[in-house]
C-alpha cells in the first residue's frame, strides 16, 4: 500500500537528481550546517565520507521537523508520515533528492533501520515535553536524538579485528564498540544542550534536569531569566564534567574501529568537546554568548588527533 502510493507520487513529480548530484547536495548541507562535523568527514575515505553526509542530512531533516522553520505545523501524524518515508528509503525507493544518496548508502553498508526509528521517537518527545525531571529521562532523549547516530554510522566506519590478532588467536572476535558509539552521540548532545541553554530557554524549553537545578538551588525562573551567579557556575561545572566523561567513555572504543576511520573520529570527538572549553572561556555565559571553536583551535586538534589514532 505504501509503495503504490509513493510510486504514484514519483510518477507525478519531476525526476529526482542523479546519484552524484544527491551526494553533492548532502555534502553542501553538511558543510553549511555542521562545520565541525564536516571537518572530521573530510579526513575519511571518500566512500565513507559520502555515506556519512547522506546519513547526516537525513538526521538534520528529521530534527528540523520539530526545530526547523515549519516546526509549528509538525504533529504526531507528521512524524508517522516521516517514518513511512523512511521505510520507503530502506525499501530502495527514494522520494526526494537527498534520499537518492541515502538509498545508495544503504545498499553499500549493512545499516539497520531501528536507530532511524529511534531518532524519530526522540523527535516525538520534543512534541510533548519541554522539561526533564531526572538525568535518566534526559539520557533516553539524548540516546534517541543523538546516540542513534553512532549506531547509524558504525557500519560505515567498520570494526577492526586484525590488529588484535595473536599467534594463539589469529581471528579474534572483537565486540563492536556499540556502547562507545552511543556514548559519543550522547556526549555531543549534552554539549549541544549546554551550548544552547539560552536559545532553548527563549523557546520555553529546559533540557537540564530539574532535579539537578534544585541540587544547586537554581530555579527554572532563574534559568529563563538568564541568571549567572555562583549557583549557575557550579551547576554548569557539574554538567560539563559529565559531558566530558561521556567523551572519555566514547574514546575507549575508537581503537576498535577500522584504521582508516580512527583519525577522523578522534578529530570529531576532540573538536566537539572543545565547545565545552569555549563555554568555560565564556565564564559559563550561554545566555548571551554562543560558544564556538575557532578555526585555529580546530587546526591544532588535527595533529594531536592523528597521533592518538596511531598510539591509543
Tab-separated table of N, CA, C and O in Angstrom, residues 89-185:
chain	number	residue	atom	x	y	z
A	89	UNK	N	12.580	4.599	1.849
A	89	UNK	CA	14.019	4.697	1.566
A	89	UNK	C	14.691	3.352	1.792
A	89	UNK	O	15.491	2.884	0.959
A	90	UNK	N	14.383	2.692	2.903
A	90	UNK	CA	15.002	1.401	3.195
A	90	UNK	C	14.533	0.316	2.221
A	90	UNK	O	15.228	-0.682	2.029
A	91	UNK	N	13.378	0.525	1.616
A	91	UNK	CA	12.901	-0.422	0.599
A	91	UNK	C	13.526	-0.134	-0.766
A	91	UNK	O	13.294	-0.876	-1.722
A	92	UNK	N	14.325	0.949	-0.849
A	92	UNK	CA	15.019	1.262	-2.095
A	92	UNK	C	14.297	2.248	-2.987
A	92	UNK	O	14.637	2.368	-4.171
A	93	UNK	N	13.305	2.968	-2.420
A	93	UNK	CA	12.517	3.913	-3.209
A	93	UNK	C	12.706	5.329	-2.687
A	93	UNK	O	12.027	5.752	-1.749
A	94	UNK	N	13.637	6.088	-3.274
A	94	UNK	CA	13.826	7.487	-2.844
A	94	UNK	C	12.655	8.344	-3.287
A	94	UNK	O	12.135	8.191	-4.396
A	95	UNK	N	12.240	9.257	-2.424
A	95	UNK	CA	11.116	10.137	-2.724
A	95	UNK	C	11.545	11.577	-2.942
A	95	UNK	O	10.824	12.344	-3.566
A	96	UNK	N	12.704	11.940	-2.403
A	96	UNK	CA	13.207	13.296	-2.547
A	96	UNK	C	14.682	13.229	-2.932
A	96	UNK	O	15.325	12.182	-2.812
A	97	UNK	N	15.221	14.359	-3.364
A	97	UNK	CA	16.577	14.375	-3.914
A	97	UNK	C	17.618	13.815	-2.948
A	97	UNK	O	18.485	13.033	-3.335
A	98	UNK	N	17.541	14.211	-1.678
A	98	UNK	CA	18.542	13.749	-0.710
A	98	UNK	C	18.425	12.254	-0.440
A	98	UNK	O	19.398	11.618	-0.020
A	99	UNK	N	17.246	11.687	-0.684
A	99	UNK	CA	17.044	10.250	-0.455
A	99	UNK	C	17.892	9.396	-1.381
A	99	UNK	O	18.237	8.258	-1.057
A	100	UNK	N	18.187	9.911	-2.559
A	100	UNK	CA	18.918	9.124	-3.562
A	100	UNK	C	20.256	8.667	-3.002
A	100	UNK	O	20.646	7.496	-3.130
A	101	UNK	N	20.969	9.570	-2.344
A	101	UNK	CA	22.263	9.226	-1.756
A	101	UNK	C	22.100	8.235	-0.620
A	101	UNK	O	22.902	7.306	-0.469
A	102	UNK	N	21.064	8.409	0.197
A	102	UNK	CA	20.878	7.503	1.330
A	102	UNK	C	20.500	6.107	0.860
A	102	UNK	O	20.972	5.114	1.425
A	103	UNK	N	19.676	5.990	-0.155
A	103	UNK	CA	19.341	4.676	-0.709
A	103	UNK	C	20.616	3.976	-1.184
A	103	UNK	O	20.829	2.783	-0.936
A	104	UNK	N	21.495	4.722	-1.844
A	104	UNK	CA	22.755	4.144	-2.309
A	104	UNK	C	23.629	3.731	-1.133
A	104	UNK	O	24.230	2.646	-1.143
A	105	UNK	N	23.685	4.576	-0.105
A	105	UNK	CA	24.472	4.248	1.096
A	105	UNK	C	23.979	2.962	1.741
A	105	UNK	O	24.769	2.101	2.147
A	106	UNK	N	22.666	2.812	1.826
A	106	UNK	CA	22.088	1.609	2.438
A	106	UNK	C	22.406	0.359	1.632
A	106	UNK	O	22.469	-0.745	2.187
A	107	UNK	N	22.610	0.513	0.339
A	107	UNK	CA	22.959	-0.640	-0.499
A	107	UNK	C	24.420	-1.041	-0.341
A	107	UNK	O	24.804	-2.162	-0.683
A	108	UNK	N	25.226	-0.129	0.193
A	108	UNK	CA	26.664	-0.372	0.316
A	108	UNK	C	27.090	-0.803	1.720
A	108	UNK	O	28.130	-1.433	1.890
A	109	UNK	N	26.297	-0.429	2.729
A	109	UNK	CA	26.672	-0.701	4.106
A	109	UNK	C	25.504	-1.356	4.840
A	109	UNK	O	24.346	-1.019	4.605
A	110	UNK	N	25.791	-2.279	5.774
A	110	UNK	CA	24.723	-3.025	6.477
A	110	UNK	C	24.103	-2.223	7.624
A	110	UNK	O	24.266	-2.541	8.803
A	111	UNK	N	23.382	-1.180	7.279
A	111	UNK	CA	22.809	-0.266	8.265
A	111	UNK	C	21.393	-0.712	8.615
A	111	UNK	O	20.585	-0.994	7.726
A	112	UNK	N	21.104	-0.762	9.904
A	112	UNK	CA	19.789	-1.201	10.386
A	112	UNK	C	18.831	-0.011	10.480
A	112	UNK	O	19.255	1.119	10.756
A	113	UNK	N	17.564	-0.256	10.298
A	113	UNK	CA	16.565	0.813	10.321
A	113	UNK	C	16.211	1.277	11.738
A	113	UNK	O	15.772	2.407	11.940
A	114	UNK	N	16.440	0.427	12.755
A	114	UNK	CA	15.945	0.743	14.093
A	114	UNK	C	16.489	2.055	14.666
A	114	UNK	O	15.720	2.833	15.255
A	115	UNK	N	17.792	2.348	14.532
A	115	UNK	CA	18.257	3.642	15.067
A	115	UNK	C	17.547	4.831	14.420
A	115	UNK	O	17.330	5.858	15.081
A	116	UNK	N	17.185	4.714	13.161
A	116	UNK	CA	16.465	5.795	12.484
A	116	UNK	C	15.070	5.947	13.107
A	116	UNK	O	14.604	7.062	13.333
A	117	UNK	N	14.426	4.817	13.358
A	117	UNK	CA	13.115	4.867	14.016
A	117	UNK	C	13.232	5.462	15.417
A	117	UNK	O	12.374	6.236	15.856
A	118	UNK	N	14.305	5.091	16.116
A	118	UNK	CA	14.502	5.619	17.464
A	118	UNK	C	14.683	7.134	17.439
A	118	UNK	O	14.220	7.847	18.346
A	119	UNK	N	15.364	7.628	16.409
A	119	UNK	CA	15.546	9.075	16.314
A	119	UNK	C	14.208	9.778	16.101
A	119	UNK	O	13.953	10.843	16.694
A	120	UNK	N	13.365	9.203	15.300
A	120	UNK	CA	12.032	9.787	15.113
A	120	UNK	C	11.279	9.795	16.439
A	120	UNK	O	10.571	10.761	16.766
A	121	UNK	N	11.444	8.735	17.234
A	121	UNK	CA	10.814	8.688	18.558
A	121	UNK	C	11.349	9.809	19.445
A	121	UNK	O	10.617	10.353	20.289
A	122	UNK	N	12.613	10.168	19.270
A	122	UNK	CA	13.185	11.288	20.022
A	122	UNK	C	12.532	12.608	19.650
A	122	UNK	O	12.271	13.457	20.509
A	123	UNK	N	12.271	12.789	18.355
A	123	UNK	CA	11.582	13.999	17.927
A	123	UNK	C	10.161	14.027	18.484
A	123	UNK	O	9.624	15.098	18.808
A	124	UNK	N	9.563	12.861	18.601
A	124	UNK	CA	8.226	12.763	19.197
A	124	UNK	C	8.246	13.296	20.631
A	124	UNK	O	7.311	13.976	21.068
A	125	UNK	N	9.328	12.998	21.365
A	125	UNK	CA	9.446	13.500	22.737
A	125	UNK	C	9.427	15.028	22.757
A	125	UNK	O	8.844	15.645	23.657
A	126	UNK	N	10.059	15.649	21.759
A	126	UNK	CA	10.103	17.109	21.725
A	126	UNK	C	8.732	17.733	21.460
A	126	UNK	O	8.524	18.913	21.738
A	127	UNK	N	7.815	16.949	20.926
A	127	UNK	CA	6.484	17.477	20.651
A	127	UNK	C	5.684	17.707	21.929
A	127	UNK	O	4.839	18.594	21.987
A	128	UNK	N	5.942	16.867	22.934
A	128	UNK	CA	5.099	16.966	24.135
A	128	UNK	C	5.884	17.207	25.418
A	128	UNK	O	5.289	17.307	26.488
A	129	UNK	N	7.213	17.328	25.331
A	129	UNK	CA	7.998	17.576	26.542
A	129	UNK	C	8.871	18.799	26.364
A	129	UNK	O	9.526	18.964	25.341
A	130	UNK	N	8.903	19.639	27.382
A	130	UNK	CA	9.827	20.777	27.388
A	130	UNK	C	10.647	20.799	28.679
A	130	UNK	O	11.409	21.736	28.915
A	131	UNK	N	10.490	19.746	29.516
A	131	UNK	CA	11.224	19.624	30.764
A	131	UNK	C	11.592	18.157	30.986
A	131	UNK	O	10.874	17.248	30.560
A	132	UNK	N	12.707	17.940	31.708
A	132	UNK	CA	13.136	16.595	32.104
A	132	UNK	C	13.447	16.619	33.584
A	132	UNK	O	14.251	17.432	34.049
A	133	UNK	N	12.803	15.750	34.324
A	133	UNK	CA	12.936	15.760	35.766
A	133	UNK	C	14.274	15.203	36.216
A	133	UNK	O	14.915	15.741	37.117
A	134	UNK	N	14.714	14.104	35.593
A	134	UNK	CA	15.945	13.424	36.013
A	134	UNK	C	16.898	13.263	34.839
A	134	UNK	O	16.498	13.384	33.667
A	135	UNK	N	18.149	12.936	35.161
A	135	UNK	CA	19.107	12.704	34.075
A	135	UNK	C	18.768	11.436	33.306
A	135	UNK	O	19.015	11.366	32.098
A	136	UNK	N	18.209	10.433	33.958
A	136	UNK	CA	17.842	9.209	33.246
A	136	UNK	C	16.830	9.511	32.147
A	136	UNK	O	16.903	8.941	31.058
A	137	UNK	N	15.880	10.401	32.434
A	137	UNK	CA	14.922	10.801	31.409
A	137	UNK	C	15.636	11.528	30.270
A	137	UNK	O	15.366	11.280	29.089
A	138	UNK	N	16.540	12.426	30.634
A	138	UNK	CA	17.276	13.171	29.615
A	138	UNK	C	18.183	12.248	28.810
A	138	UNK	O	18.332	12.416	27.590
A	139	UNK	N	18.770	11.265	29.462
A	139	UNK	CA	19.672	10.341	28.770
A	139	UNK	C	18.934	9.574	27.680
A	139	UNK	O	19.481	9.345	26.583
A	140	UNK	N	17.695	9.168	27.949
A	140	UNK	CA	16.900	8.484	26.932
A	140	UNK	C	16.686	9.401	25.740
A	140	UNK	O	16.833	8.979	24.580
A	141	UNK	N	16.360	10.653	26.021
A	141	UNK	CA	16.184	11.625	24.932
A	141	UNK	C	17.483	11.777	24.143
A	141	UNK	O	17.482	11.761	22.898
A	142	UNK	N	18.607	11.915	24.841
A	142	UNK	CA	19.905	12.079	24.171
A	142	UNK	C	20.246	10.862	23.321
A	142	UNK	O	20.803	10.992	22.222
A	143	UNK	N	19.938	9.669	23.831
A	143	UNK	CA	20.172	8.468	23.020
A	143	UNK	C	19.371	8.538	21.735
A	143	UNK	O	19.893	8.296	20.636
A	144	UNK	N	18.097	8.873	21.861
A	144	UNK	CA	17.227	8.826	20.685
A	144	UNK	C	17.612	9.859	19.632
A	144	UNK	O	17.611	9.550	18.435
A	145	UNK	N	17.935	11.072	20.052
A	145	UNK	CA	18.197	12.109	19.058
A	145	UNK	C	19.665	12.181	18.633
A	145	UNK	O	19.972	12.817	17.617
A	146	UNK	N	20.573	11.516	19.372
A	146	UNK	CA	21.993	11.640	19.029
A	146	UNK	C	22.775	10.342	19.181
A	146	UNK	O	23.619	10.025	18.351
A	147	UNK	N	22.509	9.581	20.243
A	147	UNK	CA	23.215	8.309	20.389
A	147	UNK	C	22.947	7.387	19.221
A	147	UNK	O	23.805	6.579	18.823
A	148	UNK	N	21.769	7.507	18.645
A	148	UNK	CA	21.415	6.707	17.475
A	148	UNK	C	22.344	6.957	16.295
A	148	UNK	O	22.564	6.074	15.468
A	149	UNK	N	22.894	8.168	16.213
A	149	UNK	CA	23.783	8.493	15.097
A	149	UNK	C	25.006	7.575	15.108
A	149	UNK	O	25.488	7.147	14.058
A	150	UNK	N	25.496	7.270	16.307
A	150	UNK	CA	26.622	6.344	16.403
A	150	UNK	C	26.280	4.983	15.834
A	150	UNK	O	27.101	4.347	15.156
A	151	UNK	N	25.058	4.514	16.098
A	151	UNK	CA	24.628	3.211	15.581
A	151	UNK	C	24.412	3.261	14.071
A	151	UNK	O	24.669	2.279	13.371
A	152	UNK	N	23.934	4.393	13.566
A	152	UNK	CA	23.746	4.535	12.121
A	152	UNK	C	25.074	4.515	11.378
A	152	UNK	O	25.186	3.932	10.292
A	153	UNK	N	26.069	5.163	11.956
A	153	UNK	CA	27.333	5.361	11.237
A	153	UNK	C	28.363	4.261	11.470
A	153	UNK	O	29.297	4.121	10.684
A	154	UNK	N	28.222	3.477	12.537
A	154	UNK	CA	29.240	2.461	12.832
A	154	UNK	C	29.419	1.448	11.705
A	154	UNK	O	30.551	1.058	11.401
A	155	UNK	N	28.339	0.981	11.041
A	155	UNK	CA	28.556	0.061	9.918
A	155	UNK	C	29.341	0.693	8.779
A	155	UNK	O	30.016	-0.014	8.022
A	156	UNK	N	29.255	2.015	8.639
A	156	UNK	CA	30.038	2.714	7.621
A	156	UNK	C	31.501	2.758	8.034
A	156	UNK	O	32.412	2.510	7.224
A	157	UNK	N	31.750	3.043	9.286
A	157	UNK	CA	33.123	3.165	9.768
A	157	UNK	C	33.836	1.817	9.790
A	157	UNK	O	35.006	1.717	9.451
A	158	UNK	N	33.138	0.778	10.199
A	158	UNK	CA	33.732	-0.554	10.226
A	158	UNK	C	34.502	-0.821	11.501
A	158	UNK	O	35.032	0.098	12.130
A	159	UNK	N	34.551	-2.086	11.898
A	159	UNK	CA	35.238	-2.505	13.111
A	159	UNK	C	36.467	-3.321	12.740
A	159	UNK	O	36.401	-4.255	11.929
A	160	UNK	N	37.602	-2.978	13.319
A	160	UNK	CA	38.885	-3.622	13.034
A	160	UNK	C	39.076	-4.835	13.932
A	160	UNK	O	38.758	-4.793	15.113
A	161	UNK	N	39.598	-5.919	13.364
A	161	UNK	CA	39.916	-7.102	14.171
A	161	UNK	C	41.361	-7.538	14.008
A	161	UNK	O	41.950	-8.102	14.926
A	162	UNK	N	41.962	-7.262	12.868
A	162	UNK	CA	43.298	-7.810	12.590
A	162	UNK	C	44.355	-7.321	13.566
A	162	UNK	O	45.282	-8.056	13.911
A	163	UNK	N	44.228	-6.076	14.039
A	163	UNK	CA	45.261	-5.536	14.930
A	163	UNK	C	45.237	-6.189	16.304
A	163	UNK	O	46.151	-5.998	17.098
A	164	UNK	N	44.191	-6.961	16.597
A	164	UNK	CA	44.089	-7.630	17.883
A	164	UNK	C	44.435	-9.116	17.781
A	164	UNK	O	44.320	-9.849	18.753
A	165	UNK	N	44.862	-9.538	16.598
A	165	UNK	CA	45.182	-10.948	16.405
A	165	UNK	C	46.466	-11.325	17.141
A	165	UNK	O	47.382	-10.517	17.302
A	166	UNK	N	46.536	-12.562	17.596
A	166	UNK	CA	47.717	-13.108	18.258
A	166	UNK	C	47.999	-14.485	17.667
A	166	UNK	O	47.133	-15.090	17.014
A	167	UNK	N	49.208	-15.027	17.879
A	167	UNK	CA	49.504	-16.368	17.344
A	167	UNK	C	48.540	-17.428	17.862
A	167	UNK	O	48.236	-18.396	17.154
A	168	UNK	N	48.074	-17.286	19.099
A	168	UNK	CA	47.168	-18.288	19.657
A	168	UNK	C	45.703	-17.987	19.354
A	168	UNK	O	44.833	-18.801	19.612
A	169	UNK	N	45.431	-16.811	18.798
A	169	UNK	CA	44.064	-16.463	18.421
A	169	UNK	C	44.121	-15.544	17.197
A	169	UNK	O	43.956	-14.335	17.300
A	170	UNK	N	44.389	-16.141	16.028
A	170	UNK	CA	44.600	-15.324	14.827
A	170	UNK	C	43.361	-14.596	14.330
A	170	UNK	O	43.458	-13.642	13.569
A	171	UNK	N	42.180	-15.031	14.742
A	171	UNK	CA	40.938	-14.401	14.284
A	171	UNK	C	40.040	-14.063	15.475
A	171	UNK	O	38.991	-14.682	15.674
A	172	UNK	N	40.459	-13.128	16.299
A	172	UNK	CA	39.670	-12.806	17.498
A	172	UNK	C	38.328	-12.190	17.122
A	172	UNK	O	38.217	-11.452	16.152
A	173	UNK	N	37.324	-12.521	17.901
A	173	UNK	CA	36.013	-11.913	17.716
A	173	UNK	C	35.900	-10.728	18.662
A	173	UNK	O	35.613	-10.882	19.841
A	174	UNK	N	36.168	-9.545	18.116
A	174	UNK	CA	36.113	-8.336	18.933
A	174	UNK	C	34.675	-7.847	19.034
A	174	UNK	O	33.939	-7.837	18.060
A	175	UNK	N	34.295	-7.455	20.218
A	175	UNK	CA	32.960	-6.903	20.414
A	175	UNK	C	32.880	-5.512	19.785
A	175	UNK	O	33.758	-4.685	19.972
A	176	UNK	N	31.843	-5.289	18.997
A	176	UNK	CA	31.681	-3.985	18.374
A	176	UNK	C	31.500	-2.912	19.450
A	176	UNK	O	30.828	-3.154	20.459
A	177	UNK	N	32.082	-1.741	19.227
A	177	UNK	CA	32.006	-0.679	20.244
A	177	UNK	C	30.655	0.033	20.229
A	177	UNK	O	30.561	1.243	20.030
A	178	UNK	N	29.593	-0.732	20.458
A	178	UNK	CA	28.247	-0.173	20.398
A	178	UNK	C	28.026	0.857	21.506
A	178	UNK	O	27.555	1.975	21.259
A	179	UNK	N	28.364	0.479	22.737
A	179	UNK	CA	28.120	1.403	23.856
A	179	UNK	C	28.954	2.669	23.704
A	179	UNK	O	28.495	3.767	24.059
A	180	UNK	N	30.161	2.531	23.167
A	180	UNK	CA	31.017	3.710	22.967
A	180	UNK	C	30.462	4.616	21.865
A	180	UNK	O	30.530	5.844	21.969
A	181	UNK	N	29.910	4.002	20.817
A	181	UNK	CA	29.311	4.798	19.744
A	181	UNK	C	28.124	5.591	20.266
A	181	UNK	O	27.941	6.769	19.936
A	182	UNK	N	27.319	4.947	21.093
A	182	UNK	CA	26.184	5.642	21.701
A	182	UNK	C	26.672	6.747	22.629
A	182	UNK	O	26.122	7.855	22.653
A	183	UNK	N	27.738	6.457	23.393
A	183	UNK	CA	28.281	7.452	24.332
A	183	UNK	C	28.743	8.708	23.606
A	183	UNK	O	28.551	9.826	24.108
A	184	UNK	N	29.333	8.539	22.418
A	184	UNK	CA	29.791	9.719	21.681
A	184	UNK	C	28.596	10.575	21.256
A	184	UNK	O	28.647	11.803	21.356
A	185	UNK	N	27.532	9.926	20.810
A	185	UNK	CA	26.348	10.692	20.452
A	185	UNK	C	25.762	11.421	21.639
A	185	UNK	O	25.361	12.597	21.532
